[in-house]
Amino acid sequence: MSDLFDKLATSEPREALGEGAVLLRGYALSEAPALLSALDQLVSQAPFRHMVTPGGYAMSVAMTNCGAAGWVTDRSGYRYDAIDPHTGRPWPVMPACFAGLATAAAETAGYPGFDPDACLINRYAPGARLSLHQDRNELDLAHPIVSVSLGLPATFQFGGMKRSDPVRRIGLRHGDVAVWGGPSRLRFHGVAELKDGHHEVLGRQRINLTFRVAF
Ligand code: MD3
Ligand code: FE
């Protein structure tokens, strides 16, 4: 496999979160500086913005995207779009260090050949949260989702197939990578209100990269 896969597939602790869902603690730590410098570049082309939900509320999480497909929401609904509605241009190209990490993590978790066309980038300031939801805007739900946590720690809420199912709380820290596929792909999930704090690299924020095959 790739050099990056060899480099990362060492003996990182892996934790099963549910059927098809795996947490790789610290998996992205060695790549974090490269990820963050690529992020600076692409945020200058597609800035973070607070999108509006179909119900008319601005999201507390600020978002941007890179890759061929970007997740967007506005008064007309949730969808993937090849064009950034804020700039009128295509989303920035997905940096090679982003795609390489996502592919390597998916392979480590048992999903070889993951080739994401979408990376949603979520920025949480203290107080920001993401309420319980399912990810179901992608055309083919057979592909897993890979998520990378950077900056301040967060409490991830991992529910079941029904909104009313019990929720398990999982702490996600800088460098953690999670892979969600198979029977876990449609489980409800969210992020609890971010607690204030200071992270040595990112200060008062949390960044989450979510890789998907959207188109
Ligand atoms: C579990 N983002 O952008 S990523 C999202 O930390 C989103 O910003 C969260 O949920 C964040 O949609 C969590 C982890 C995640 C993503 C998709 C999942 C967990 C998932 C799909 C099914 C089950
Ligand atoms: Fe989600």
mmCIF file of C-alpha atoms and ligand atoms in Angstrom:
data_model
loop_
_atom_site.group_PDB
_atom_site.id
_atom_site.type_symbol
_atom_site.label_atom_id
_atom_site.label_comp_id
_atom_site.label_asym_id
_atom_site.label_seq_id
_atom_site.Cartn_x
_atom_site.Cartn_y
_atom_site.Cartn_z
ATOM 1 C CA MET A 1 0.000 0.000 0.000
ATOM 2 C CA SER A 2 0.927 3.695 0.050
ATOM 3 C CA ASP A 3 3.790 5.143 2.060
ATOM 4 C CA LEU A 4 1.291 7.135 4.117
ATOM 5 C CA PHE A 5 -0.605 3.968 4.962
ATOM 6 C CA ASP A 6 2.613 2.275 6.091
ATOM 7 C CA LYS A 7 3.541 5.316 8.162
ATOM 8 C CA LEU A 8 0.190 5.564 9.917
ATOM 9 C CA ALA A 9 -0.795 1.899 10.198
ATOM 10 C CA THR A 10 1.531 1.287 13.112
ATOM 11 C CA SER A 11 0.013 0.211 16.408
ATOM 12 C CA GLU A 12 -2.485 3.026 17.003
ATOM 13 C CA PRO A 13 -5.106 1.955 19.525
ATOM 14 C CA ARG A 14 -8.337 1.038 17.797
ATOM 15 C CA GLU A 15 -11.675 0.993 19.564
ATOM 16 C CA ALA A 16 -14.870 -0.523 18.163
ATOM 17 C CA LEU A 17 -17.739 1.964 18.541
ATOM 18 C CA GLY A 18 -20.393 -0.260 17.043
ATOM 19 C CA GLU A 19 -20.841 -2.567 14.092
ATOM 20 C CA GLY A 20 -18.784 -1.042 11.251
ATOM 21 C CA ALA A 21 -17.650 1.969 13.318
ATOM 22 C CA VAL A 22 -14.054 2.268 14.532
ATOM 23 C CA LEU A 23 -12.254 4.958 16.542
ATOM 24 C CA LEU A 24 -8.524 5.400 15.851
ATOM 25 C CA ARG A 25 -7.184 7.450 18.768
ATOM 26 C CA GLY A 26 -4.418 9.849 17.770
ATOM 27 C CA TYR A 27 -4.270 8.477 14.234
ATOM 28 C CA ALA A 28 -3.922 11.948 12.621
ATOM 29 C CA LEU A 29 -1.453 13.401 15.159
ATOM 30 C CA SER A 30 1.638 13.131 12.945
ATOM 31 C CA GLU A 31 -0.244 14.634 9.988
ATOM 32 C CA ALA A 32 -1.936 17.459 11.932
ATOM 33 C CA PRO A 33 0.593 20.189 11.022
ATOM 34 C CA ALA A 34 0.249 19.363 7.302
ATOM 35 C CA LEU A 35 -3.565 19.239 7.585
ATOM 36 C CA LEU A 36 -3.678 22.626 9.320
ATOM 37 C CA SER A 37 -1.415 24.378 6.848
ATOM 38 C CA ALA A 38 -3.463 22.990 3.930
ATOM 39 C CA LEU A 39 -6.580 24.169 5.784
ATOM 40 C CA ASP A 40 -5.219 27.749 6.009
ATOM 41 C CA GLN A 41 -4.714 27.716 2.244
ATOM 42 C CA LEU A 42 -8.172 26.523 1.369
ATOM 43 C CA VAL A 43 -9.982 28.748 3.871
ATOM 44 C CA SER A 44 -8.483 31.729 2.018
ATOM 45 C CA GLN A 45 -10.319 30.485 -1.108
ATOM 46 C CA ALA A 46 -13.554 29.302 0.555
ATOM 47 C CA PRO A 47 -14.054 31.046 3.925
ATOM 48 C CA PHE A 48 -15.912 29.583 6.892
ATOM 49 C CA ARG A 49 -19.533 30.735 7.008
ATOM 50 C CA HIS A 50 -22.599 30.079 9.146
ATOM 51 C CA MET A 51 -25.080 28.405 6.801
ATOM 52 C CA VAL A 52 -28.825 28.709 7.282
ATOM 53 C CA THR A 53 -31.031 25.678 7.906
ATOM 54 C CA PRO A 54 -34.236 25.066 5.927
ATOM 55 C CA GLY A 55 -36.037 26.301 9.066
ATOM 56 C CA GLY A 56 -34.282 29.672 8.818
ATOM 57 C CA TYR A 57 -31.756 29.422 11.657
ATOM 58 C CA ALA A 58 -28.036 30.184 11.238
ATOM 59 C CA MET A 59 -25.998 27.147 12.337
ATOM 60 C CA SER A 60 -23.717 27.691 15.347
ATOM 61 C CA VAL A 61 -21.050 25.603 13.583
ATOM 62 C CA ALA A 62 -19.187 27.493 10.825
ATOM 63 C CA MET A 63 -18.565 25.423 7.692
ATOM 64 C CA THR A 64 -16.667 25.246 4.446
ATOM 65 C CA ASN A 65 -15.789 22.416 2.032
ATOM 66 C CA CYS A 66 -13.159 21.140 -0.328
ATOM 67 C CA GLY A 67 -13.345 18.510 -3.053
ATOM 68 C CA ALA A 68 -15.633 18.057 -6.063
ATOM 69 C CA ALA A 69 -18.751 18.128 -3.880
ATOM 70 C CA GLY A 70 -19.554 20.463 -0.989
ATOM 71 C CA TRP A 71 -22.341 20.033 1.563
ATOM 72 C CA VAL A 72 -24.561 23.093 1.780
ATOM 73 C CA THR A 73 -27.778 24.137 3.452
ATOM 74 C CA ASP A 74 -30.047 27.128 2.889
ATOM 75 C CA ARG A 75 -33.767 27.887 3.050
ATOM 76 C CA SER A 76 -34.392 25.424 0.184
ATOM 77 C CA GLY A 77 -32.800 22.426 1.955
ATOM 78 C CA TYR A 78 -29.668 20.308 2.425
ATOM 79 C CA ARG A 79 -27.702 19.108 -0.607
ATOM 80 C CA TYR A 80 -24.283 18.655 -2.192
ATOM 81 C CA ASP A 81 -23.188 21.255 -4.728
ATOM 82 C CA ALA A 82 -20.090 21.467 -6.944
ATOM 83 C CA ILE A 83 -20.198 25.272 -6.631
ATOM 84 C CA ASP A 84 -19.638 27.260 -3.446
ATOM 85 C CA PRO A 85 -22.709 29.521 -3.228
ATOM 86 C CA HIS A 86 -20.655 32.109 -1.297
ATOM 87 C CA THR A 87 -17.975 32.598 -3.986
ATOM 88 C CA GLY A 88 -19.750 31.271 -7.091
ATOM 89 C CA ARG A 89 -16.673 29.140 -7.800
ATOM 90 C CA PRO A 90 -15.975 25.410 -7.436
ATOM 91 C CA TRP A 91 -14.852 24.367 -3.959
ATOM 92 C CA PRO A 92 -11.062 24.229 -3.469
ATOM 93 C CA VAL A 93 -9.417 21.005 -4.621
ATOM 94 C CA MET A 94 -9.088 18.445 -1.825
ATOM 95 C CA PRO A 95 -5.468 18.607 -0.619
ATOM 96 C CA ALA A 96 -3.498 15.388 -1.154
ATOM 97 C CA CYS A 97 -2.703 15.173 2.579
ATOM 98 C CA PHE A 98 -6.476 15.241 3.357
ATOM 99 C CA ALA A 99 -7.415 12.527 0.867
ATOM 100 C CA GLY A 100 -4.393 10.379 1.726
ATOM 101 C CA LEU A 101 -5.185 10.392 5.434
ATOM 102 C CA ALA A 102 -8.868 9.571 4.855
ATOM 103 C CA THR A 103 -8.059 6.676 2.519
ATOM 104 C CA ALA A 104 -5.447 5.260 4.901
ATOM 105 C CA ALA A 105 -7.773 5.507 7.925
ATOM 106 C CA ALA A 106 -10.628 3.817 6.045
ATOM 107 C CA GLU A 107 -8.314 0.988 4.989
ATOM 108 C CA THR A 108 -7.116 0.548 8.586
ATOM 109 C CA ALA A 109 -10.741 0.318 9.672
ATOM 110 C CA GLY A 110 -11.525 -2.333 7.066
ATOM 111 C CA TYR A 111 -12.779 -0.214 4.161
ATOM 112 C CA PRO A 112 -10.166 -0.427 1.367
ATOM 113 C CA GLY A 113 -10.433 1.815 -1.698
ATOM 114 C CA PHE A 114 -12.187 4.766 0.015
ATOM 115 C CA ASP A 115 -11.893 7.701 -2.414
ATOM 116 C CA PRO A 116 -13.830 10.694 -1.022
ATOM 117 C CA ASP A 117 -15.078 13.471 -3.330
ATOM 118 C CA ALA A 118 -16.316 15.651 -0.446
ATOM 119 C CA CYS A 119 -14.719 17.051 2.690
ATOM 120 C CA LEU A 120 -16.958 19.127 4.942
ATOM 121 C CA ILE A 121 -14.954 21.235 7.376
ATOM 122 C CA ASN A 122 -16.762 22.172 10.592
ATOM 123 C CA ARG A 123 -15.446 24.854 12.943
ATOM 124 C CA TYR A 124 -16.766 24.935 16.511
ATOM 125 C CA ALA A 125 -16.245 27.925 18.766
ATOM 126 C CA PRO A 126 -17.140 27.532 22.478
ATOM 127 C CA GLY A 127 -20.926 27.092 22.691
ATOM 128 C CA ALA A 128 -21.330 25.697 19.158
ATOM 129 C CA ARG A 129 -23.134 22.370 18.794
ATOM 130 C CA LEU A 130 -24.550 20.024 16.191
ATOM 131 C CA SER A 131 -27.914 18.561 17.071
ATOM 132 C CA LEU A 132 -28.760 14.898 16.586
ATOM 133 C CA HIS A 133 -29.093 13.992 12.883
ATOM 134 C CA GLN A 134 -28.418 11.350 10.247
ATOM 135 C CA ASP A 135 -26.069 11.815 7.276
ATOM 136 C CA ARG A 136 -28.213 10.774 4.334
ATOM 137 C CA ASN A 137 -27.614 13.332 1.568
ATOM 138 C CA GLU A 138 -25.046 11.077 -0.134
ATOM 139 C CA LEU A 139 -26.141 9.113 -3.202
ATOM 140 C CA ASP A 140 -24.591 5.766 -2.203
ATOM 141 C CA LEU A 141 -24.771 5.048 1.527
ATOM 142 C CA ALA A 142 -22.577 1.944 1.117
ATOM 143 C CA HIS A 143 -19.469 4.127 1.456
ATOM 144 C CA PRO A 144 -18.203 4.848 4.981
ATOM 145 C CA ILE A 145 -17.552 8.320 6.431
ATOM 146 C CA VAL A 146 -14.192 9.291 7.916
ATOM 147 C CA SER A 147 -13.969 12.095 10.477
ATOM 148 C CA VAL A 148 -10.860 13.800 11.866
ATOM 149 C CA SER A 149 -10.953 15.852 15.085
ATOM 150 C CA LEU A 150 -8.535 18.745 15.645
ATOM 151 C CA GLY A 151 -8.227 21.311 18.425
ATOM 152 C CA LEU A 152 -10.419 21.481 21.537
ATOM 153 C CA PRO A 153 -11.976 18.199 22.749
ATOM 154 C CA ALA A 154 -15.669 17.570 22.143
ATOM 155 C CA THR A 155 -18.330 15.187 23.367
ATOM 156 C CA PHE A 156 -19.633 13.207 20.427
ATOM 157 C CA GLN A 157 -23.152 11.790 20.753
ATOM 158 C CA PHE A 158 -23.580 8.400 19.099
ATOM 159 C CA GLY A 159 -27.186 7.301 18.948
ATOM 160 C CA GLY A 160 -29.048 4.506 17.231
ATOM 161 C CA MET A 161 -31.233 4.063 14.168
ATOM 162 C CA LYS A 162 -34.107 6.002 15.732
ATOM 163 C CA ARG A 163 -33.869 9.562 17.038
ATOM 164 C CA SER A 164 -35.279 8.396 20.359
ATOM 165 C CA ASP A 165 -32.682 5.607 20.838
ATOM 166 C CA PRO A 166 -30.237 5.977 23.729
ATOM 167 C CA VAL A 167 -27.119 8.044 23.035
ATOM 168 C CA ARG A 168 -23.588 7.059 23.984
ATOM 169 C CA ARG A 169 -21.174 9.911 24.733
ATOM 170 C CA ILE A 170 -17.634 9.633 23.363
ATOM 171 C CA GLY A 171 -14.851 12.154 23.972
ATOM 172 C CA LEU A 172 -13.064 13.142 20.759
ATOM 173 C CA ARG A 173 -9.658 14.789 21.021
ATOM 174 C CA HIS A 174 -7.060 16.412 18.778
ATOM 175 C CA GLY A 175 -5.796 13.832 16.287
ATOM 176 C CA ASP A 176 -8.570 11.264 16.753
ATOM 177 C CA VAL A 177 -10.007 9.706 13.604
ATOM 178 C CA ALA A 178 -13.304 7.821 13.409
ATOM 179 C CA VAL A 179 -14.624 5.676 10.566
ATOM 180 C CA TRP A 180 -18.369 5.101 10.317
ATOM 181 C CA GLY A 181 -19.683 2.518 7.890
ATOM 182 C CA GLY A 182 -21.753 -0.599 7.449
ATOM 183 C CA PRO A 183 -24.693 -0.854 9.843
ATOM 184 C CA SER A 184 -23.519 2.312 11.689
ATOM 185 C CA ARG A 185 -23.677 4.531 8.603
ATOM 186 C CA LEU A 186 -27.211 5.768 9.306
ATOM 187 C CA ARG A 187 -27.021 6.044 13.082
ATOM 188 C CA PHE A 188 -28.132 9.325 14.615
ATOM 189 C CA HIS A 189 -25.249 11.416 15.944
ATOM 190 C CA GLY A 190 -24.370 14.917 17.097
ATOM 191 C CA VAL A 191 -21.863 17.034 18.980
ATOM 192 C CA ALA A 192 -22.606 18.506 22.427
ATOM 193 C CA GLU A 193 -22.072 22.215 23.064
ATOM 194 C CA LEU A 194 -18.321 22.847 22.896
ATOM 195 C CA LYS A 195 -16.819 23.749 26.263
ATOM 196 C CA ASP A 196 -14.491 26.706 26.422
ATOM 197 C CA GLY A 197 -10.809 25.978 26.740
ATOM 198 C CA HIS A 198 -7.462 26.590 25.116
ATOM 199 C CA HIS A 199 -5.773 24.221 22.693
ATOM 200 C CA GLU A 200 -2.006 24.626 22.212
ATOM 201 C CA VAL A 201 -2.274 24.640 18.420
ATOM 202 C CA LEU A 202 -5.812 25.831 17.614
ATOM 203 C CA GLY A 203 -6.673 28.030 20.586
ATOM 204 C CA ARG A 204 -10.385 28.358 21.373
ATOM 205 C CA GLN A 205 -11.779 26.165 18.610
ATOM 206 C CA ARG A 206 -12.405 22.672 17.355
ATOM 207 C CA ILE A 207 -12.120 21.711 13.689
ATOM 208 C CA ASN A 208 -13.682 18.543 12.290
ATOM 209 C CA LEU A 209 -12.959 17.206 8.804
ATOM 210 C CA THR A 210 -15.658 14.869 7.498
ATOM 211 C CA PHE A 211 -14.811 12.875 4.377
ATOM 212 C CA ARG A 212 -17.574 11.367 2.257
ATOM 213 C CA VAL A 213 -18.348 9.920 -1.138
ATOM 214 C CA ALA A 214 -21.239 12.222 -2.070
ATOM 215 C CA PHE A 215 -21.697 11.878 -5.852
HETATM 216 C C1 MD3 B 1 -21.785 8.512 12.819
HETATM 217 N N1 MD3 B 1 -20.005 16.197 12.090
HETATM 218 O O1 MD3 B 1 -20.798 17.083 9.689
HETATM 219 S S1 MD3 B 1 -18.245 13.768 12.456
HETATM 220 C C2 MD3 B 1 -21.500 16.179 10.200
HETATM 221 O O2 MD3 B 1 -17.736 16.461 14.724
HETATM 222 C C3 MD3 B 1 -21.129 15.685 11.544
HETATM 223 O O3 MD3 B 1 -18.412 17.886 13.261
HETATM 224 C C4 MD3 B 1 -19.608 15.897 13.422
HETATM 225 O O4 MD3 B 1 -21.824 14.890 12.072
HETATM 226 C C5 MD3 B 1 -18.487 16.796 13.825
HETATM 227 O O5 MD3 B 1 -22.454 15.660 9.649
HETATM 228 C C6 MD3 B 1 -19.278 14.498 13.636
HETATM 229 C C7 MD3 B 1 -18.582 12.116 12.864
HETATM 230 C C8 MD3 B 1 -19.672 11.389 12.145
HETATM 231 C C9 MD3 B 1 -20.025 11.684 10.857
HETATM 232 C C10 MD3 B 1 -20.971 10.914 10.228
HETATM 233 C C11 MD3 B 1 -21.570 9.838 10.877
HETATM 234 C C12 MD3 B 1 -20.247 10.351 12.783
HETATM 235 C C13 MD3 B 1 -21.208 9.570 12.166
HETATM 236 C C14 MD3 B 1 -22.515 9.014 10.240
HETATM 237 C C15 MD3 B 1 -23.056 7.957 10.912
HETATM 238 C C16 MD3 B 1 -22.699 7.701 12.212
HETATM 239 FE FE FE B 2 -23.238 14.075 10.635
#
